[in-house]
Coordinates of C-alpha atoms and ligand atoms in Angstrom, one line a residue:
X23 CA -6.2 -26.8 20.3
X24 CA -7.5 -25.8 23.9
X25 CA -10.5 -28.2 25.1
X26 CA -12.8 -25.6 26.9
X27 CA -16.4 -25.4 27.6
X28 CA -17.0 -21.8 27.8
X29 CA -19.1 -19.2 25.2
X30 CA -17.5 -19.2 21.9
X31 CA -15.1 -16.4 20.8
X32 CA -15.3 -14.6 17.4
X33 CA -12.3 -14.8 15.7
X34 CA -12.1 -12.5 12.9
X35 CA -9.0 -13.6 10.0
X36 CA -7.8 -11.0 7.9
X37 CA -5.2 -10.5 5.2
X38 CA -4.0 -7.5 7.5
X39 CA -4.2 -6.4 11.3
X40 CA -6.5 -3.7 12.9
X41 CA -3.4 -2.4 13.5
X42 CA -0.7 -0.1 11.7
X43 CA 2.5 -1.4 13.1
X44 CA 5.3 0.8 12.1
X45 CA 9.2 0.7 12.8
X46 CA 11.1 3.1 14.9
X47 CA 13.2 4.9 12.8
X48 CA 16.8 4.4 13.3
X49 CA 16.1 1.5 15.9
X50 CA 15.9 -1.6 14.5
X51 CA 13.4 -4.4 15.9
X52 CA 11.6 -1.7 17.8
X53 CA 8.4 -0.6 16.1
X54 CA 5.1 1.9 17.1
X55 CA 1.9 0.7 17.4
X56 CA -1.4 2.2 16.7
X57 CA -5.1 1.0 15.8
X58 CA -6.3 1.4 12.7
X59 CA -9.6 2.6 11.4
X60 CA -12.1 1.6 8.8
X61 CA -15.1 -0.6 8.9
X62 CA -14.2 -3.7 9.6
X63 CA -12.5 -2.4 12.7
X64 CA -15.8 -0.4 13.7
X65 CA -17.9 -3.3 12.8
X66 CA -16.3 -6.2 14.8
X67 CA -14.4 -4.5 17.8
X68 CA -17.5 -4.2 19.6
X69 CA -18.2 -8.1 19.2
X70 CA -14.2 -8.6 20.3
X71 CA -14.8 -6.2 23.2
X72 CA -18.2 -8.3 24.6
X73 CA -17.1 -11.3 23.8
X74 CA -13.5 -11.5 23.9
X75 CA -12.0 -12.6 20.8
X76 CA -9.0 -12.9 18.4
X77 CA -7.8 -11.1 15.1
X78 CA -5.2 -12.6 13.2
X79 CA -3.8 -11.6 10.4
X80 CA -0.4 -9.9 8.9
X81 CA 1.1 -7.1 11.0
X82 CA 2.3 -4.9 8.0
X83 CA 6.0 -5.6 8.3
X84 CA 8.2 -8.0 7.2
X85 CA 9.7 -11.0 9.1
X86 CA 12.5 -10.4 10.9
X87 CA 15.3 -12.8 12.3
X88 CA 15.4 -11.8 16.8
X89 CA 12.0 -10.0 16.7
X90 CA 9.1 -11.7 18.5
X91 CA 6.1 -9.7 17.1
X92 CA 3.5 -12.3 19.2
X93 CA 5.3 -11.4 22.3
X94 CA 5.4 -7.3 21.2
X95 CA 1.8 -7.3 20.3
X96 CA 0.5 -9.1 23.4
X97 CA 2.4 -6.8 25.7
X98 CA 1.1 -3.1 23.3
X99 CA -2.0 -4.4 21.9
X100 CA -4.2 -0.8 22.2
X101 CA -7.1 -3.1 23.1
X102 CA -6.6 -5.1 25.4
X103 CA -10.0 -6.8 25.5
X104 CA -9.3 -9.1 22.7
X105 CA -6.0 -10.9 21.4
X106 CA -3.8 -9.8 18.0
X107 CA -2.0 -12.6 16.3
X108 CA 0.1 -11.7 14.0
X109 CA 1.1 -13.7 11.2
X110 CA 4.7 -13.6 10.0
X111 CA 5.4 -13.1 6.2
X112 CA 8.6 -12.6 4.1
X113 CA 9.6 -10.5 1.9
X114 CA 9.2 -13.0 -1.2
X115 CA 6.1 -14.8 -0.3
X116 CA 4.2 -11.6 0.1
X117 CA 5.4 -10.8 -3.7
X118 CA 3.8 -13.9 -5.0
X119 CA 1.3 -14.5 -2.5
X120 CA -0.4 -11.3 -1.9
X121 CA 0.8 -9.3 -5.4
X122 CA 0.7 -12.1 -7.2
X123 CA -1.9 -14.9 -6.8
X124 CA -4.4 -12.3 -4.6
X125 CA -4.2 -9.3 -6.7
X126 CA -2.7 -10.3 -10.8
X127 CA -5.1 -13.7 -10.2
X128 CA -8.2 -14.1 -8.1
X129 CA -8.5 -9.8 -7.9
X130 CA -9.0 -8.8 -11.9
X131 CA -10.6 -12.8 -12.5
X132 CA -13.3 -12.2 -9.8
X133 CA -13.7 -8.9 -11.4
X134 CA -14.5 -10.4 -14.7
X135 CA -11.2 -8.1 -16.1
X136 CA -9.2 -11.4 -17.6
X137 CA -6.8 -9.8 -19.2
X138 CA -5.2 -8.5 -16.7
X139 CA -4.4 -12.3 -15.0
X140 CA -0.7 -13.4 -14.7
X141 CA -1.3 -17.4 -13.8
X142 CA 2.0 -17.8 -12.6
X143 CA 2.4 -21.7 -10.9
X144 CA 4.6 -19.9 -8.3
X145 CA 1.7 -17.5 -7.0
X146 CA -0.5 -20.5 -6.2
X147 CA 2.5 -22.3 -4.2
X148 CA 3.1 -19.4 -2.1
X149 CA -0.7 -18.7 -1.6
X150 CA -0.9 -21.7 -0.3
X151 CA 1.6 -21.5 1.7
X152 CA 0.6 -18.5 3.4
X153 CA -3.0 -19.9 3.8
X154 CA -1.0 -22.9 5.4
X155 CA 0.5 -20.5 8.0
X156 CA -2.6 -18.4 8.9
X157 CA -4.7 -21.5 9.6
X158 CA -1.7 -22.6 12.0
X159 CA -1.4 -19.9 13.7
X160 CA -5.3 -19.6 14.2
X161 CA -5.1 -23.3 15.7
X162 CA -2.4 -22.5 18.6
X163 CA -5.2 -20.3 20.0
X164 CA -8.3 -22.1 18.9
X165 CA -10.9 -23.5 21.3
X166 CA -14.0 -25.8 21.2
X167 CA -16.8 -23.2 20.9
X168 CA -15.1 -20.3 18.6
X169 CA -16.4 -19.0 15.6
X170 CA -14.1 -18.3 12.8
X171 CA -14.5 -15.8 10.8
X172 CA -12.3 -15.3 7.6
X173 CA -12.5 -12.2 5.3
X174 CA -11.7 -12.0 1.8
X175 CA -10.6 -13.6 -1.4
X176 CA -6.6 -13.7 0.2
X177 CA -7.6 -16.5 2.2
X178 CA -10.0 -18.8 1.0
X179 CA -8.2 -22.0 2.0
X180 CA -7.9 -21.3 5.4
X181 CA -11.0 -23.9 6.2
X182 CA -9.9 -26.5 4.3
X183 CA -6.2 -26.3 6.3
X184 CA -8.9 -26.3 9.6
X185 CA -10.7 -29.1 8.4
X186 CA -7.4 -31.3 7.7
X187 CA -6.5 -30.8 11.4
X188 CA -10.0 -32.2 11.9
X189 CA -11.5 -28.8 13.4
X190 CA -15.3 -29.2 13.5
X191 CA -15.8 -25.5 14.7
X192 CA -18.2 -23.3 12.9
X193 CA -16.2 -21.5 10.2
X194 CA -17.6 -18.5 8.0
X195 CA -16.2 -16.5 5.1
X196 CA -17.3 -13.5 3.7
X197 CA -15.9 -12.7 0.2
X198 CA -15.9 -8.8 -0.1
X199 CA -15.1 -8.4 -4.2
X200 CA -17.3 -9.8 -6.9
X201 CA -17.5 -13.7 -7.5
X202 CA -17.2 -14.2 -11.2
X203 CA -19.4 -15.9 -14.2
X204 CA -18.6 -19.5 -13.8
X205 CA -17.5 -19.0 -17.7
X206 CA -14.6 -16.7 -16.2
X207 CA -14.2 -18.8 -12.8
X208 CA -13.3 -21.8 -15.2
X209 CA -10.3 -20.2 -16.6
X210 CA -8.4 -20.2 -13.0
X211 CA -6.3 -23.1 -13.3
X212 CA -6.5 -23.9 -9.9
X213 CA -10.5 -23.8 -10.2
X214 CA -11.1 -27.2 -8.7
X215 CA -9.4 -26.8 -5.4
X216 CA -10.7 -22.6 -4.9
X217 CA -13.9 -24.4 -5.2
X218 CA -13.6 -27.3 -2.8
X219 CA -12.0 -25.1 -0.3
X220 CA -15.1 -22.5 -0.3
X221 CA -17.1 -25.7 0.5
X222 CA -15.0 -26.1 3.6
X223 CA -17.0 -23.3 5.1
X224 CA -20.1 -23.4 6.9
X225 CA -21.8 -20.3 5.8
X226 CA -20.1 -18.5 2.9
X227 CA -21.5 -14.4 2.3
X228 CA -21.3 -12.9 -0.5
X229 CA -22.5 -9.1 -1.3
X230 CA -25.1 -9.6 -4.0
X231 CA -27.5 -12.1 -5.3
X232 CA -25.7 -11.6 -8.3
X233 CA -22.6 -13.0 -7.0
X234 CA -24.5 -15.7 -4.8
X235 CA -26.0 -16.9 -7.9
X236 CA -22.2 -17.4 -10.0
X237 CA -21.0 -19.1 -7.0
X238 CA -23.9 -21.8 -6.8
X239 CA -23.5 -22.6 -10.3
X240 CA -19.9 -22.8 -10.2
X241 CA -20.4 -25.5 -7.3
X242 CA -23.5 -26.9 -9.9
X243 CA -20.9 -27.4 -12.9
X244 CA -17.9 -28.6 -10.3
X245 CA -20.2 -30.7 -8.8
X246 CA -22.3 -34.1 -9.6
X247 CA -26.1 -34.2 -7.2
X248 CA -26.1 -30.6 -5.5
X249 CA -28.9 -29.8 -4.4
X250 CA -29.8 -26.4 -3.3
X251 CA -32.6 -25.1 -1.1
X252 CA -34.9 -22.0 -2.3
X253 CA -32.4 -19.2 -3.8
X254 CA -34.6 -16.6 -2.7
X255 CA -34.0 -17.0 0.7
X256 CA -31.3 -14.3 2.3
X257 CA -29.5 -17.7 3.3
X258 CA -29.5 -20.8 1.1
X259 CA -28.5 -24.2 1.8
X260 CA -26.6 -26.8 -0.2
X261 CA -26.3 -30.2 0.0
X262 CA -23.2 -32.3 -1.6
X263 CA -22.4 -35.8 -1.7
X264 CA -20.5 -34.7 1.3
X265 CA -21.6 -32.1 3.3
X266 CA -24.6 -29.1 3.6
X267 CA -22.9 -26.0 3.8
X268 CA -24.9 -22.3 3.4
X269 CA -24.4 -19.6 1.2
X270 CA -25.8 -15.9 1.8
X271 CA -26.1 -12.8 0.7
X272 CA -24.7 -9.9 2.9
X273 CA -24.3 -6.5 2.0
X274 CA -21.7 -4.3 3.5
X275 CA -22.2 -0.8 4.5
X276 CA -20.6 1.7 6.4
X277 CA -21.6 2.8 10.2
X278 CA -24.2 5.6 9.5
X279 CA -24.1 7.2 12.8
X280 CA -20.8 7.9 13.2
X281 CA -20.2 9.0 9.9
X282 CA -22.9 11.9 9.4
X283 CA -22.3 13.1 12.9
X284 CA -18.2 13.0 11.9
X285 CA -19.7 14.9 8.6
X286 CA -20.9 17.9 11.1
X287 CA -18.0 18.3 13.0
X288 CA -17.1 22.6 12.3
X289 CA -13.6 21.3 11.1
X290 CA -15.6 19.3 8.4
X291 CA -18.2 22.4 7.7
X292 CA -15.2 25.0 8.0
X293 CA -13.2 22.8 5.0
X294 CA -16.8 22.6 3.0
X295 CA -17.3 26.4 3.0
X296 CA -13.8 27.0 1.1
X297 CA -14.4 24.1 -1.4
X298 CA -17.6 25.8 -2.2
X299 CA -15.8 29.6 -2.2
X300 CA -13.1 27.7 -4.8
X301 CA -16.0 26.2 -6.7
X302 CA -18.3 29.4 -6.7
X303 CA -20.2 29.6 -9.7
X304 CA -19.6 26.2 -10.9
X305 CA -21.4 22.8 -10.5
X306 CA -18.7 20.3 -8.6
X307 CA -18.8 17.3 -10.0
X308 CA -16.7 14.1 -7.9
X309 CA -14.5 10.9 -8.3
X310 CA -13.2 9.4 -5.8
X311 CA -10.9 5.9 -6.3
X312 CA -8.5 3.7 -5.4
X313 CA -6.4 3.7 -8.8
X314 CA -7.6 0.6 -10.0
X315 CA -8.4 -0.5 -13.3
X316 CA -11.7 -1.6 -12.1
X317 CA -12.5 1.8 -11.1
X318 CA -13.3 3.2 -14.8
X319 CA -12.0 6.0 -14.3
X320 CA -10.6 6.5 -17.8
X321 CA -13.8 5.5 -19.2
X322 CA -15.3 8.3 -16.8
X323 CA -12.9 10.9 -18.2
X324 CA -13.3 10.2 -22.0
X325 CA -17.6 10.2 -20.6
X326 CA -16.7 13.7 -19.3
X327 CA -14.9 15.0 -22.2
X328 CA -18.0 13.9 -24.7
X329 CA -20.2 15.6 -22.3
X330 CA -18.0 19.1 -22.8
X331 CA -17.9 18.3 -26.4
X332 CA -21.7 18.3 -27.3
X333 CA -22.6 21.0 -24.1
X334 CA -20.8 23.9 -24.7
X335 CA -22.8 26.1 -22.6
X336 CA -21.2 24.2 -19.7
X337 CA -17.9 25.2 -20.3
X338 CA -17.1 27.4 -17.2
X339 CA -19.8 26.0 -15.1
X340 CA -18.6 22.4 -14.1
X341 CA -15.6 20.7 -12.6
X342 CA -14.6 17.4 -12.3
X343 CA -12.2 16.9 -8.8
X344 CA -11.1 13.0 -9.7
X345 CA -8.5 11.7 -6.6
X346 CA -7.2 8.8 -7.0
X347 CA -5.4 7.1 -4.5
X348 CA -2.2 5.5 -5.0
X349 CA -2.5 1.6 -4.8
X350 CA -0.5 -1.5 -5.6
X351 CA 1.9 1.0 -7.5
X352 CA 4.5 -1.8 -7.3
X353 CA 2.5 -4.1 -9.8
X354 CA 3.2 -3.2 -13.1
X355 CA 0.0 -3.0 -14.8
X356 CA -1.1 0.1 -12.3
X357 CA 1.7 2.2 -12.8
X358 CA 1.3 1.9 -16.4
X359 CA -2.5 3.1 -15.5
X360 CA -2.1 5.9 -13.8
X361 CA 0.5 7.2 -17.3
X362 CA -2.9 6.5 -19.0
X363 CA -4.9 8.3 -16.6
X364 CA -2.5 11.5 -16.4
X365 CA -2.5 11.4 -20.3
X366 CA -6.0 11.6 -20.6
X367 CA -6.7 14.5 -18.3
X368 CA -3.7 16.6 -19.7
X369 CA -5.4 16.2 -23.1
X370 CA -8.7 17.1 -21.7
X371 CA -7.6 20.0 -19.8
X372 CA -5.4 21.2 -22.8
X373 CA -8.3 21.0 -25.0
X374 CA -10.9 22.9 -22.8
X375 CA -9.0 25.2 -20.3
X376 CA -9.8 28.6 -20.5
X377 CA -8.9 32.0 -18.2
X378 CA -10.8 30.8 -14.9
X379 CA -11.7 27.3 -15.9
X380 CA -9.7 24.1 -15.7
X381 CA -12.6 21.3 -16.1
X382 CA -10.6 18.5 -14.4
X383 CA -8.9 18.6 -11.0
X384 CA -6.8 16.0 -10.1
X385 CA -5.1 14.6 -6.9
X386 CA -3.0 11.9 -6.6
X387 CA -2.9 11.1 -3.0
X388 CA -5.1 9.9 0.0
X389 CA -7.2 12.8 1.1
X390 CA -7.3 13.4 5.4
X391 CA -10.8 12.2 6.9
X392 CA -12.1 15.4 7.2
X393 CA -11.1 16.6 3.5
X394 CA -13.2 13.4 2.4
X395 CA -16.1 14.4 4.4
X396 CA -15.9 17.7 3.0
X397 CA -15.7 16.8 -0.7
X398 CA -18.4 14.4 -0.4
X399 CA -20.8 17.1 1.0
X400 CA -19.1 20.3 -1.5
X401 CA -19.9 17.9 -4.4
X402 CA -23.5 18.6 -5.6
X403 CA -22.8 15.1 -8.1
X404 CA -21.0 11.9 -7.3
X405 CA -19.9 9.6 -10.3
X406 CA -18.9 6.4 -9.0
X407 CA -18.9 4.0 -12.3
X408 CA -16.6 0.9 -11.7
X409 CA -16.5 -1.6 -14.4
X410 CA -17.2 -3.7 -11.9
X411 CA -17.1 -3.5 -8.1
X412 CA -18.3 -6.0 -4.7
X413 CA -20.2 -3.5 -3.4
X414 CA -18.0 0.6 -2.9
X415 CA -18.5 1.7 -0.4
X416 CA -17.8 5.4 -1.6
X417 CA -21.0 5.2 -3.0
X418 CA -22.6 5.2 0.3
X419 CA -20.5 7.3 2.2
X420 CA -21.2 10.0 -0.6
X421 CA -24.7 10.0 0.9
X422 CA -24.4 9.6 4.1
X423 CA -22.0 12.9 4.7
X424 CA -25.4 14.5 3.0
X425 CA -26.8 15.3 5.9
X426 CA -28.4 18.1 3.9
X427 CA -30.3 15.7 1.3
X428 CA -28.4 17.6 -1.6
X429 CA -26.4 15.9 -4.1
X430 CA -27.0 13.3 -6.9
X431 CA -25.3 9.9 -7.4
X432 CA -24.4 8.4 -10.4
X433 CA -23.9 4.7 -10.1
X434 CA -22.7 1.4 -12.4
X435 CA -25.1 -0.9 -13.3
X436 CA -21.9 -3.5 -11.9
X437 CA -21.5 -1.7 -8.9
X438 CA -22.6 -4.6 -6.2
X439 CA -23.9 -1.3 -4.4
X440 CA -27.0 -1.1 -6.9
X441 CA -29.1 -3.9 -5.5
X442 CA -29.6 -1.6 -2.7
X443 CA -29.3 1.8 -4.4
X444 CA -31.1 1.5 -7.9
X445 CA -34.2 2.7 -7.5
X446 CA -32.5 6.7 -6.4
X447 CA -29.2 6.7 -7.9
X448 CA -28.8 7.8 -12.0
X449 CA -27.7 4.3 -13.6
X450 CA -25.1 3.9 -16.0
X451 CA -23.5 1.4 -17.8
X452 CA -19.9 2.2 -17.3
X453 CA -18.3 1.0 -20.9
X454 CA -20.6 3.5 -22.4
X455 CA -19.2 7.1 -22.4
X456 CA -22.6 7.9 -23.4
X457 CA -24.7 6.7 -21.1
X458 CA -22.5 8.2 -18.1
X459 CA -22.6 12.1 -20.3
X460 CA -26.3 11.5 -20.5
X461 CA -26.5 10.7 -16.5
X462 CA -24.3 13.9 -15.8
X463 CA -26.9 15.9 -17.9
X464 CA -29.7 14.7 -16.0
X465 CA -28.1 15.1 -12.5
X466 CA -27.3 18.9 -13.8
X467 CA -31.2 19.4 -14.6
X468 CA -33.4 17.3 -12.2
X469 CA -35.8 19.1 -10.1
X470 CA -34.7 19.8 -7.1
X471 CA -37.4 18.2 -4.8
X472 CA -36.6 14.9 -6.7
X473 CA -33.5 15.7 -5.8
X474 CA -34.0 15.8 -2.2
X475 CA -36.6 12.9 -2.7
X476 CA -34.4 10.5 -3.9
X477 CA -31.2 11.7 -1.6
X478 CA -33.7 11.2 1.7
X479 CA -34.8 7.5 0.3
X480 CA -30.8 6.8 -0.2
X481 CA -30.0 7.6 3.3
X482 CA -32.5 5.6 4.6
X483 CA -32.1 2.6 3.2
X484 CA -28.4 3.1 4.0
X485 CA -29.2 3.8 7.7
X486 CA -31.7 1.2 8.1
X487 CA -28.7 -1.3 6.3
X488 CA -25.5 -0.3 8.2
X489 CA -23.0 -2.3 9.1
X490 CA -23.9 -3.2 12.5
X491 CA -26.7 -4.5 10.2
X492 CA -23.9 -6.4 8.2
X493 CA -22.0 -8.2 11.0
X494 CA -25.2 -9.1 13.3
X495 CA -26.9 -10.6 10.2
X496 CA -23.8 -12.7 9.4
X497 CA -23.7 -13.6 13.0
X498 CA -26.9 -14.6 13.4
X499 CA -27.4 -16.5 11.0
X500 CA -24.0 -18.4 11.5
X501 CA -23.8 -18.3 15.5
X502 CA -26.9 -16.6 17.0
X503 CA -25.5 -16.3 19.8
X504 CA -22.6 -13.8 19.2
X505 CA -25.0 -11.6 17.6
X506 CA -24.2 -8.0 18.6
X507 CA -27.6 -6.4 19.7
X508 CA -29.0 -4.8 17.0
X509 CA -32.2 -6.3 14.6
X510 CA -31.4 -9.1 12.6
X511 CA -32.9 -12.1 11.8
X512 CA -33.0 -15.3 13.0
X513 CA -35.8 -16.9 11.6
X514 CA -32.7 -18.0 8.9
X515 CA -35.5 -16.6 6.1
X516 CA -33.5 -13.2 6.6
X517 CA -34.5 -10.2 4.3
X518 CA -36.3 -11.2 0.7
X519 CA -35.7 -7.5 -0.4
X520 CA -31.8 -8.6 -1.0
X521 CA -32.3 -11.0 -2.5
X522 CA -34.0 -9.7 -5.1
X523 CA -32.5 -9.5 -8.8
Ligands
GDG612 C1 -13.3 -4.0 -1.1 C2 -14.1 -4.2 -2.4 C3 -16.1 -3.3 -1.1 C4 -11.1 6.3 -0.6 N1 -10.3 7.4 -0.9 C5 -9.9 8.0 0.2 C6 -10.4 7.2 1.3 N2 -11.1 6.2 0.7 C7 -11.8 5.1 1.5 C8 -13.3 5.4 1.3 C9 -13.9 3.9 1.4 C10 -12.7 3.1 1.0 O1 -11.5 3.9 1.0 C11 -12.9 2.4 -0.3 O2 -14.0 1.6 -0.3 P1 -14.4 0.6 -1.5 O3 -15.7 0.0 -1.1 O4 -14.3 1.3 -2.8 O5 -13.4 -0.5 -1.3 P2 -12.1 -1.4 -1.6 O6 -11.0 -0.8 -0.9 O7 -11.9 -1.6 -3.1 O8 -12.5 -2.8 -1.0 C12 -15.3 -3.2 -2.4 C13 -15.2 -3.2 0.1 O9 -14.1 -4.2 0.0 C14 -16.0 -3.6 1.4 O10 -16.5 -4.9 1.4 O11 -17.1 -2.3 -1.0 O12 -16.1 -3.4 -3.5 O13 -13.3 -4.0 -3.5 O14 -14.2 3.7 2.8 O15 -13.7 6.3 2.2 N3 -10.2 7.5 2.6 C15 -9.5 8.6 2.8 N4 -8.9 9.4 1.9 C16 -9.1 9.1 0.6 O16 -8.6 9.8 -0.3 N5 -9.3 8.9 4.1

C-alpha cells in the first residue's frame, strides 16, 4: 500500500466495470472498449473526475492466458481522469461465485424468496475467493487517505480481506437489494461470517428503514452487548464488544435532470406519438422487468386476467405491454420462468382476444433508451408489483419521463420504493390478484386533477431525492470531505422523513 499524504480518493468496488469491454471478432486477445451507462456511472463519475479516483471491479470477459487487461485498460480507459482495475475471473468461479452463491444464495434469501436457494458448500468457497481477489487487487493501488466504497451484496467480504491486511482506511458499503428478516437471514449457513464481515465496514447503507432495522437485529441476535444509538436517526451507530461501526439508510434514485430533459428529446416525442396512434382508443397499461421471479409478474398477469373477468366493459379498451428483459437465462430456475410466464399470457390472450383487441403485449428483449422513454410517457398506468424489491428504480423513472404530470402508478407494498412514494402511488399487496385488479380499477377512474395532483407530488419528491442526493449523502456522512456539491447533511442527524416506518 502506497504511504501518501495527499486528499483521499474515492474508490468505488463493483461486481462489474463502468465499462462494456468486448472482443474483436475474429482477433483474439484484442477487445473494444466503451463506457457504460446507468446510474451508478452518472452518480460517481463526477466524484472520480474531481477527485481522482479508482473503479475496480470485473471487466465482463473471461481470463485469458497472454492478455494483460490492467495494461489494456490503463492505456484505453475513455476517462482518463480516474483509474479502471479490472479484476480477472474464470470461467468456473464466475459459475459458482456470481451464479451461484450471489444470485441462487444471498439474491432470492435477501429477497425473502427461500425456496429458490441452492446452498451449495462450493458457491461459498469460490465467493470467497473472488472477494479474496478483489480486495487484493484494491490494495496494490490503495493509499493512506482513500475511501472505499463497495457496492452490493456480491461483495460483502471485501472489508474484512482489508481489515486482515491491517487497512484502517474508511470503508463503506451500500447494499442495493433488500436485507432479510433475521428469521430468513438465519437460514444462510454461512450466517455468522456474512455478519461479521458487514461489521468490518465503517458505515453500512441500506435503502429502507425496513431493511436497516432486519440488519440491526440480525447483529442483536449474532451478537452479545450491542448497543445501538437512536434508530431514528438517518445514520445510527453501533457499538460491539469490538468496534462502533454506522448503519444508514440511503435511498437510491435516478438523476432527474437528465432523464426528463432525455424524455423531451423529438426522437422520444416522435416514438410517443405512434405508441399512442397504435394504442388509439385504448387505455395503455405498463410492465416493465428484468425477468425475475421477484418481479411478480405472473401474479400481475393472473391480477390482470381477474380484472377482464369481472369488467367486461373493458374488453377492447385496455392493454397490458409487459417487457421483460432477458436475465440470468443460464440459471435454471429463470428459464423455467419465463415457460410459465409465456404460458400464462397465451392463455390469457387465447381466452380474451377478439377482432382488434389482443389484451397483453409482450416483448422479450431490452427495449433502446429512447423506446423506454417513450413507453413510460405513452403509458397512462404503470404497474410495478415486485414481491419484493430494494428499491426499482422503474418505478421512478416512470415518473420522471412524465413531464406532463399524466399517468398513475401502481406500487407493492414490498417495493423499497414506497417509503418515498406511498402517500401518491395506488398500493398493492402483490400476492393478492385482487388487490392489484382493484388498483387498476381505480387508476382507470380517478379524477383527473388527483391525477395530476399526485403525479406533481411524485416528481417532486423524486427530484428533491436524486441521486446526486444519494451519493453526496453517503459521502457526507462517511467522508465529508469528498462530498460532491450538492445539499446534504452533515449534521450526521440526516433526514428523519426516511427514516420513517
Ligand atoms: C438493483 C435492485 C435497485 C429495464 N428494462 C429496460 C431497461 N431497464 C432499466 C430500467 C432501470 C433498471 O433497468 C432496472 O432497475 P431496478 O431498480 O429494477 O434494478 P435491478 O437491476 O434489479 O437492481 C433494485 C437497484 O439495484 C438500484 O439500487 O433499485 O431494487 O434489485 O434503470 O430503466 N433499460 C432499457 N431497456 C429496457 O428494456 N434500456
Amino acid at each position: 500500500m502506497s504511504n501518501q499524504t495527499e486528499p483521499g480518493r474515492l474508490i468505488v468496488v463493483s461486481n462489474r466495470l463502468p465499462v462494456v469491454l468486448q472482443k474483436r471478432k475474429k482477433k483474439p486477445m484484442e477487445y473494444t472498449v466503451k463506457p457504460a451507462s446507468g446510474g451508478l456511472v452518472t452518480a460517481f463519475v463526477p466524484v472520480l473526475k474531481k477527485r481522482g479516483g479508482l473503479w475496480i471491479g470485473w471487466p465482463g470477459t473471461y481470463f485469458e492466458e497472454g492478455v494483460d487487461l490492467q495494461k489494456f485498460l490503463r492505456e484505453n480507459q475513455p476517462d482518463p481522469d480516474y483509474l479502471l482495475s479490472p479484476v480477472e475471473i474464470t470461467l468456473q468461479e464466475y459459475e459458482h461465485y456470481y451464479k451461484g452463491f450471489a444470485n441462487e444464495v444471498l439474491w432470492p434469501l435477501f429477497h425473502n424468496l427461500t425456496s429458490y436457494c441452492n446452498f451449495f458448500p462450493e458457491y461459498y468457497e469460490a465467493y470467497k475467493r473472488v472477494n479474496q481477489r478483489f480486495s487484493q487487487t484494491l490494495l496494490e493501488d490503495l493509499r493512506e487517505n482513500d475511501f472505499v466504497w463497495v457496492q452490493d451484496y456480491h461483495l460483502i467480504p471485501v472489508a474484512k480481506y482489508l481489515r486482515e491486511e491491517k487497512v484502517g482506511n474508511s470503508l463503506g458499503f451500500f447494499l442495493h437489494i433488500p436485507f432479510p428478516p433475521a428469521e430468513t437471514f438465519q437460514r444462510l449457513p454461512n450466517r455468522s461470517e456474512i455478519i461479521e464481515a458487514l461489521l468490518a465496514y465503517d458505515l453500512v447503507g441500506f435503502q429502507t428503514p425496513g431493511d436497516r432495522q432486519n440488519f440491526l437485529e440480525v447483529v442483536g441476535l449474532l451478537h452479545a452487548g450491542v448497543t445501538i444509538s437512536d434508530e431514528t436517526l438517518q445514520v445510527a451507530s453501533i457499538r460491539t464488544k469490538e468496534r462502533i461501526f454506522r448503519a444508514g439508510v440511503f435511498p437510491i434514485s435516478i438523476d432527474f435532470d437528465e432523464f426528463s430533459e432525455e424524455a423531451k428529446v423529438p426522437d422520444v416525442t416522435e416514438w410517443v406519438k405512434m405508441i399512442r396512434e397504435e394504442y388509439r382508443g385504448k387505455t395503455l397499461l405498463l410492465g416493465i422487468d428484468r425477468l425475475d421471479y421477484t418481479k411478480g409478474i405472473p401474479e400481475r398477469l393472473r391480477a390482470y386476467r381477474l380484472l377482464l373477468e369481472e369488467n367486461p366493459e373493458l374488453h377492447g379498451k385496455v392493454v397490458l405491454f409487459q417487457v421483460m428483459v432477458p436475465s440470468r437465462g443460464d440459471i435454471g430456475k429463470y428459464a423455467n420462468f419465463k415457460d410459465e410466464i409465456e404460458r400464462l399470457i397465451g392463455e390469457i390472450n387465447g381466452c380474451f382476444s377478439r377482432l382488434g383487441w389482443v389484451p397483453i403485449q409482450y416483448s422479450y428483449r431490452s427495449l433502446s433508451r429512447k423506446e423506454l422513454l417513450a413507453y413510460y410517457q405513452a403509458a397512462e398506468i404503470a404497474l410495478v408489483t415486485p414481491l419484493k424489491d430494494g428499491m426499482n428504480l422503474v418505478a421512478k423513472e416512470y415518473c420522471v419521463a412524465h413531464n406532463d404530470e399524466e399517468g398513475v402508478l401502481i406500487l407493492s407494498e414490498f417495493a423499497g420504493s414506497i417509503c418515498q412514494l406511498k402517500e401518491q402511488a395506488i398500493l398493492v399487496n402483490p400476492f393478492d390478484e385482487n388487490s392489484i385488479a382493484q388498483a387498476i380499477k381505480k387508476a382507470l377512474d380517478l379524477d383527473p386533477n388527483e391525477k395530476r395532483e399526485r403525479m406533481r407530488m411524485l416528481r417532486e419528491n423524486i427530484r428533491r431525492f436524486d441521486i446526486y442526493w444519494w451519493v453526496d449523502t453517503f459521502l457526507g456522512q462517511a467522508v465529508p470531505t469528498l462530498r460532491n456539491g450538492k445539499d446534504s447533511d452533515e449534521s450526521g442527524e440526516g433526514d428523519k422523513r426516511l427514516c420513517a416506518k
